[in-house]
Coordinates of C-alpha atoms in Angstrom, one line a residue:
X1 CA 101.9 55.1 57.0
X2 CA 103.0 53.1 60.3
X3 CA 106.3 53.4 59.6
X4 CA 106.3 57.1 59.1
X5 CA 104.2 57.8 62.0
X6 CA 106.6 55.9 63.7
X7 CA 109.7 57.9 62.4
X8 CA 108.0 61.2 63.3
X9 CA 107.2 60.2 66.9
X10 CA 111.2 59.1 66.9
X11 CA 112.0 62.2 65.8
X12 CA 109.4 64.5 68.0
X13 CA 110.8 62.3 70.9
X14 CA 114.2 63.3 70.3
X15 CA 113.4 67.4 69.8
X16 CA 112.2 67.2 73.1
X17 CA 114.6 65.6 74.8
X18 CA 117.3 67.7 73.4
X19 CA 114.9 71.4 74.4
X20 CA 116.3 72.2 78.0
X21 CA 114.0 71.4 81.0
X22 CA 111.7 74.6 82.6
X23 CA 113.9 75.9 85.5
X24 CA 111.2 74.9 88.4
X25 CA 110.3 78.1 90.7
X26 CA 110.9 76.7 94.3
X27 CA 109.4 78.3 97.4
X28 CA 110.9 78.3 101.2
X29 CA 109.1 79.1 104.2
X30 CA 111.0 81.1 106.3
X31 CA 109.8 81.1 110.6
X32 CA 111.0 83.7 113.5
X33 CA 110.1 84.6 116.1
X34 CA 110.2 88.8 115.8
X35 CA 107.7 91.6 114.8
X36 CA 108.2 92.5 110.8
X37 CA 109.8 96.1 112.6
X38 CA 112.6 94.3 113.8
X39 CA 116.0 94.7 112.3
X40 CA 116.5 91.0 112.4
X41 CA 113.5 90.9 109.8
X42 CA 113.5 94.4 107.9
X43 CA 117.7 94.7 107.4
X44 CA 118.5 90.9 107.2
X45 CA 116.4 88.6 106.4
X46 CA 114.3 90.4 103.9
X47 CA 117.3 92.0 101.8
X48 CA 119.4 88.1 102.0
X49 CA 116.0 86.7 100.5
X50 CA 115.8 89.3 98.0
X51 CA 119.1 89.0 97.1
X52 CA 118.6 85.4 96.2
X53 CA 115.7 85.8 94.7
X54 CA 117.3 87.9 92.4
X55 CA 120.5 85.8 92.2
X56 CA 118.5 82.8 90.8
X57 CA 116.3 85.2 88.2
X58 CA 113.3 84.6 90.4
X59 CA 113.7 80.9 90.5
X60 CA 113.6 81.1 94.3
X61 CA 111.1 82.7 96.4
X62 CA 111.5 83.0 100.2
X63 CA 108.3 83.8 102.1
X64 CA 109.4 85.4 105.6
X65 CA 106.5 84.5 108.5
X66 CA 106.9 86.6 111.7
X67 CA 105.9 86.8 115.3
X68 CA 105.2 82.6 115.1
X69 CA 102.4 83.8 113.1
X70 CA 102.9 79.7 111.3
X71 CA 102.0 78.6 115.2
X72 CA 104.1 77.6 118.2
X73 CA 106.3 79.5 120.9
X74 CA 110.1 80.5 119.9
X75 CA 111.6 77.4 121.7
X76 CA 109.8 74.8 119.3
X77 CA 111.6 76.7 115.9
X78 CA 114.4 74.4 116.1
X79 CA 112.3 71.3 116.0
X80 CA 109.8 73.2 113.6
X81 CA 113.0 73.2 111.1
X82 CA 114.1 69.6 111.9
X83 CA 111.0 67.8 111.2
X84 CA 109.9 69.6 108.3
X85 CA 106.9 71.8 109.3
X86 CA 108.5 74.6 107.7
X87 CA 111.5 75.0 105.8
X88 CA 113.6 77.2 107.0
X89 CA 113.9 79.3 110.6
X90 CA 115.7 82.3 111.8
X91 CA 116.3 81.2 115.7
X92 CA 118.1 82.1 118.6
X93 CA 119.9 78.8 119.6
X94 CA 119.9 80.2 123.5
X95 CA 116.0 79.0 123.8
X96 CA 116.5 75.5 123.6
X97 CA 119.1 75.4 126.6
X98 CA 121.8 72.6 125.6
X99 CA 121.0 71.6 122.4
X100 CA 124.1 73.5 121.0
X101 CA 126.6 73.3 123.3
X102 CA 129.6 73.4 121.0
X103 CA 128.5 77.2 119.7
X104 CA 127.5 78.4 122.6
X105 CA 131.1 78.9 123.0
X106 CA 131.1 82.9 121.4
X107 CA 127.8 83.8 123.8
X108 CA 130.0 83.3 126.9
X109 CA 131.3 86.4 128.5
X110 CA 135.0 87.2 128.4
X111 CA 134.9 85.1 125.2
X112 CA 132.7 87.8 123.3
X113 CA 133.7 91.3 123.9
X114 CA 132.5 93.9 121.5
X115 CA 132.5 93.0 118.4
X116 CA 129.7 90.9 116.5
X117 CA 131.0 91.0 113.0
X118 CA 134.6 89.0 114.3
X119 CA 132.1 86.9 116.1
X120 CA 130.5 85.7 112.9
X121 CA 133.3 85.5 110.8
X122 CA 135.1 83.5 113.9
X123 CA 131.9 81.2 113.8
X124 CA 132.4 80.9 110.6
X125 CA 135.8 79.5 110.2
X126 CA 134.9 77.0 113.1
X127 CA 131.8 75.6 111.7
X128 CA 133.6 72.2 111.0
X129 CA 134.1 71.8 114.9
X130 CA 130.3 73.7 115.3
X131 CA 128.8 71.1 113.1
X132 CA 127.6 68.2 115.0
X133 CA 125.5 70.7 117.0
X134 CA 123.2 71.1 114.2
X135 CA 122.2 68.0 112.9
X136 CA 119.0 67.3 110.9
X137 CA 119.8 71.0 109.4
X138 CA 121.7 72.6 106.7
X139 CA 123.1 76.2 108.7
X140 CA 123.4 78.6 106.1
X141 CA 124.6 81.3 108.8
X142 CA 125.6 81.6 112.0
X143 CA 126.0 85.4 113.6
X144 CA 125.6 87.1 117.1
X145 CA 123.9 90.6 118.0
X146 CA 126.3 93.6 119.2
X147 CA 125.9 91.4 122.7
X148 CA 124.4 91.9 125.9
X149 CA 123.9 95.0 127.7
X150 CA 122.2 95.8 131.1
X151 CA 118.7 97.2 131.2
X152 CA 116.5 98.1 133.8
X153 CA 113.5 99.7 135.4
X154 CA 115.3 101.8 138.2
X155 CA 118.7 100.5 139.1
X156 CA 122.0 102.3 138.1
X157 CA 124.1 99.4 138.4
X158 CA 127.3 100.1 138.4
X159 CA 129.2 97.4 140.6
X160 CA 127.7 93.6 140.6
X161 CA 126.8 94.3 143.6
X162 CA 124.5 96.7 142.6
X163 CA 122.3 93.6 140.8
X164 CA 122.8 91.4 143.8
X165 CA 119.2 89.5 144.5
X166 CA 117.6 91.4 141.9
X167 CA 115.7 89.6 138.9
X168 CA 117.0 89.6 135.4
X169 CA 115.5 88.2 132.3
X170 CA 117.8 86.0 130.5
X171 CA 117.9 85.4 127.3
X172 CA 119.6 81.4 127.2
X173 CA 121.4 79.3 130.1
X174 CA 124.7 81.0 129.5
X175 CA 123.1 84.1 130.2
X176 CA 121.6 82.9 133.3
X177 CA 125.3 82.0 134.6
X178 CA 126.2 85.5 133.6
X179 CA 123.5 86.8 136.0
X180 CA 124.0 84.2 138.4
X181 CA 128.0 85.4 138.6
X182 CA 126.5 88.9 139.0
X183 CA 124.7 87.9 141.8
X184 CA 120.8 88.4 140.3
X185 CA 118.5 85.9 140.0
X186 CA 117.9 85.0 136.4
X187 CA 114.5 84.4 134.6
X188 CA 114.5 83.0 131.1
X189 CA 111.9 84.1 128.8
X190 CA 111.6 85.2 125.3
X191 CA 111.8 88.8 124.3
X192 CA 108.0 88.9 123.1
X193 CA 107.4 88.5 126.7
X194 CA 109.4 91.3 128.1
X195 CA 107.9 94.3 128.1
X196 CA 105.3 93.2 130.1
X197 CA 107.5 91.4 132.4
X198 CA 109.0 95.0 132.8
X199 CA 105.7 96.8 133.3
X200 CA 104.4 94.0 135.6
X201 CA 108.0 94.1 138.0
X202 CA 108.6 90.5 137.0
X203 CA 111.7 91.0 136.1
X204 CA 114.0 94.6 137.4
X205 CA 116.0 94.4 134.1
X206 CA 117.2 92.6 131.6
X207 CA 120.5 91.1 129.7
X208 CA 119.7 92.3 126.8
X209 CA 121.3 94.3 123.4
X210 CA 120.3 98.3 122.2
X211 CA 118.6 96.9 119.1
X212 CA 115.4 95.1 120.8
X213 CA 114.6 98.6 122.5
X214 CA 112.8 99.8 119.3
X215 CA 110.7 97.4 118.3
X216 CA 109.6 96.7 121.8
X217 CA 109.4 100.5 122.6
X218 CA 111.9 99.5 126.1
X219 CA 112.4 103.1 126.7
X220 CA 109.0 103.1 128.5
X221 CA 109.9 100.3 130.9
X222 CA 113.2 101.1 131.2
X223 CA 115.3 103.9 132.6
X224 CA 118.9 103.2 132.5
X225 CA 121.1 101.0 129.7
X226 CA 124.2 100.0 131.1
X227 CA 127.5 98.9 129.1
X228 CA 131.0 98.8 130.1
X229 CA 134.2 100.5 129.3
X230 CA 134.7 100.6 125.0
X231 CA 131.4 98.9 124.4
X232 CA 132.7 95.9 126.6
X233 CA 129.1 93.7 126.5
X234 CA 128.2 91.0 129.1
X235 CA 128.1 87.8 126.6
X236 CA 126.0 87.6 123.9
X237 CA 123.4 85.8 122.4
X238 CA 124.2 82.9 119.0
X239 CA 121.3 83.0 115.9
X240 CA 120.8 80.8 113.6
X241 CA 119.4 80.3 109.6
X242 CA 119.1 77.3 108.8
X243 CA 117.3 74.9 106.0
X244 CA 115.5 71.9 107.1
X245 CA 118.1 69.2 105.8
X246 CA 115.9 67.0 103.5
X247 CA 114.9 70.5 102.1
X248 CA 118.3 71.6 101.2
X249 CA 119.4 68.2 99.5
X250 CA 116.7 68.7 97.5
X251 CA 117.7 71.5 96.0
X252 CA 119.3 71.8 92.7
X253 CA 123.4 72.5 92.7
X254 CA 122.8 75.8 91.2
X255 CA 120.6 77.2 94.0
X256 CA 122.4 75.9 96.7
X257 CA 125.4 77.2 95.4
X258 CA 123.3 80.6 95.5
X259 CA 122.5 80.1 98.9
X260 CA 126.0 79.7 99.6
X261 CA 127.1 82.8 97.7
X262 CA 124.8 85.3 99.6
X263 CA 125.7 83.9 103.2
X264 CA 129.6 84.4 102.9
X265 CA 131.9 86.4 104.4
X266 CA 131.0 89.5 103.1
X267 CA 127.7 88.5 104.0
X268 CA 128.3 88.0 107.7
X269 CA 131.0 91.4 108.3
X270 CA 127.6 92.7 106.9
X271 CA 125.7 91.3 109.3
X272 CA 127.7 92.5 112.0
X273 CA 127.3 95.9 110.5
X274 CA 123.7 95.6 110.7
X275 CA 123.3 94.7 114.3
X276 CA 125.6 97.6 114.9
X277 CA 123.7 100.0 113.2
X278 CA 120.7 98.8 115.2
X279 CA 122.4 98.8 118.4
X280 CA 123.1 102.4 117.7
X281 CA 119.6 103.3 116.6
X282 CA 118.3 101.8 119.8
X283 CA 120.2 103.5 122.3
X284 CA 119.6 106.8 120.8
X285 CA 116.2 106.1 120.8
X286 CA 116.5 105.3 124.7
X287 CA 118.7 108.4 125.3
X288 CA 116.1 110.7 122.9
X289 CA 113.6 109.2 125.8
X290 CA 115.1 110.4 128.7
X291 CA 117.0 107.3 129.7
X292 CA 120.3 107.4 131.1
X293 CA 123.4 105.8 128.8
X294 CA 125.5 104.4 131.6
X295 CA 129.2 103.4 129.9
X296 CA 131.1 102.2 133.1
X297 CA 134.6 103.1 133.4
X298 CA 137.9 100.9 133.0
X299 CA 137.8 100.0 136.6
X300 CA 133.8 99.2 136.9
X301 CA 134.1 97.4 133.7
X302 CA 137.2 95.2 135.2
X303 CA 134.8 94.6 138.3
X304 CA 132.0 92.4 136.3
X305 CA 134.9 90.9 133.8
X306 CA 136.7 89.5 137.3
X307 CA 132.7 88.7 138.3
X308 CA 132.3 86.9 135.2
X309 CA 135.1 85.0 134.3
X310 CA 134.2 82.0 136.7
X311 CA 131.0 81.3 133.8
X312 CA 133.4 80.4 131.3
X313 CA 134.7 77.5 133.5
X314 CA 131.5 77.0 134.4
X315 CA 130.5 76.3 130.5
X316 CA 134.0 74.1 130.3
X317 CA 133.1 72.2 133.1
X318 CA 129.8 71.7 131.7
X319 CA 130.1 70.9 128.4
X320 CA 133.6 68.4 128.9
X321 CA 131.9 65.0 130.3
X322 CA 129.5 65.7 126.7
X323 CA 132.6 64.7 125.1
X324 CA 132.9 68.5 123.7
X325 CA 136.8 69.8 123.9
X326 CA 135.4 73.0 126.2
X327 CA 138.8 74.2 126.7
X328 CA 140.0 74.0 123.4
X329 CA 137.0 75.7 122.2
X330 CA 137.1 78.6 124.6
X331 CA 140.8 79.1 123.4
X332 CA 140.2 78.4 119.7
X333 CA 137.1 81.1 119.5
X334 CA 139.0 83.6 121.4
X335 CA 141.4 83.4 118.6
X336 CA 139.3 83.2 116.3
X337 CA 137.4 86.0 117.4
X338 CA 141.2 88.5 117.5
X339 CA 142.0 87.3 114.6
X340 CA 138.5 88.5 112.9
X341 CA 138.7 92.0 114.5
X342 CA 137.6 95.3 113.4
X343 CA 136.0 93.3 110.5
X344 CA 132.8 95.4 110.2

């Protein structure tokens, strides 16, 4: 009897060694800093998750928490990410001044034009160099909005002079040199803080893309939204998802490999098409208001490109004695960035 019980267990052992293993259903917190009406949330980040969820039959669910409604202010996301406290963020890198020096190369103005799907594909095929920028996290995407325009309360500006003393909200430090070269005084806050800023006179205006006029309903502070000539835009502002690293390595092959597959190139053109779209959508919401659409012409745009090419030096000058090739970026994006145009 001993014996046969003994063969049986053998052979029990052995069927369930050879039946395949339960696929494991894996859950990823997901932290921003936007309202659930933001394009950021409701045209990116909710489709990509779906789309993976679907992509790994389920396996994978991505819960999306926004507004910092899992605590904090926006700055602390990136340290959220890096120690674990939740898995994955959706950041701009621009509100922890310095910590990513290398890609704040595509925010700088005169390196960003117009264009923010060449910007993401350009970030893209740089990442190698981006890389040590980002350590203690797996980026699964990097990608830009359609970059900064000018809004404010009252002024028409239409010449840097026209912003000369005035205070603009920034949105990171290169933005600040951008308002700085204009002559304005910058103030760095998060957008959540904005309107009231506006309503309060904090700030006269802001550096600032179309798309945040929606869900932050700008068209009541705000009377005039200023770009240059053929969408020319004042810098930009860099974003980030990204995967707690620990996290990531955890993960099985398969599901990274996912993760991979739904943040390619396709992925990021799309992007870019998104925040375009939005970017649209906002300034016809502004114009639908009553606002006034400034487009400055060829020579007024030329004016603030001559006021703001000093900041990319500035950056260069900056970021060199870090041991970061500033030059060679600057030169290396801007090709990048030609190379990727019209991708959208």
């Amino acid at each position: 009897m001993t014996d046969h019980r003994t063969a049986l267990g053998a052979l029990l052992g052995g069927v369930l060694l050879a039946m395949p293993v339960a696929a494991q259903d894996i859950t990823l917190t997901l932290h921003h800093f936007l309202g659930a009406q933001a394009p950021a949330h409701s045209q990116m980040l909710e489709p990509w998750a779906e789309r993976i969820a679907e992509a790994s039959d389920g396996r994978v669910r991505i819960e999306i928490y926004p507004s910092m409604t899992l605590g904090g202010r926006p700055p602390e996301l990136v340290n959220q990410v890096r120690d674990g406290v939740v898995d994955m963020i959706w950041t701009l890198n621009g509100y922890t001044p310095g910590l990513f020096p290398r890609s704040e190369v595509f925010e700088l103005p005169n390196v960003f034009g117009n264009d923010p799907a060449a910007a993401n594909l350009a970030m893209r095929a740089m990442m190698d160099e981006l890389a040590p920028d980002f350590a203690g996290t797996e980026v699964l995407f990097l990608h830009s909005h359609a970059g900064n325009a000018i809004q404010t309360g009252s002024i028409e500006a239409r010449s840097p002079a026209d912003l000369a003393g005035r205070d603009l909200r920034t949105p990171s430090r290169t933005g600040a040199w951008a308002i700085e070269a204009l002559g304005g005084n910058a103030i760095a806050m998060p957008v959540p803080e904005l309107p009231q800023a506006l309503q309060r006179g904090t700030v006269a205006g802001a550096l600032i893309p179309w798309e945040i006029i929606a869900p932050l309903q700008l068209q009541e502070q705000t009377d005039f939204q200023i770009e240059g000539h053929d969408r020319y835009r004042f810098g930009t502002s860099v974003f980030q998802v990204s995967m707690n690293q620990a996290r990531w390595d955890s993960l099985p092959e398969d599901i990274r490999q996912i993760f991979r597959d739904h943040s390619d190139e396709a992925w990021l053109a799309e992007v870019g098409a998104i925040w375009r779209a939005a970017d649209d959508r906002g300034i016809g919401l502004a114009v639908d208001a009553g606002n006034t659409h400034v487009t400055l012409t060829e020579d007024e745009t030329a004016a603030f490109r001559d006021a703001l090419e000093p900041v990319v030096q500035r950056w260069i000058d900056d970021v060199t004695p870090q041991g970061v090739d500033g030059a060679g970026l600057v030169a290396r994006a801007r090709d990048a960035i030609a190379a990727q145009a019209g991708s959208e």
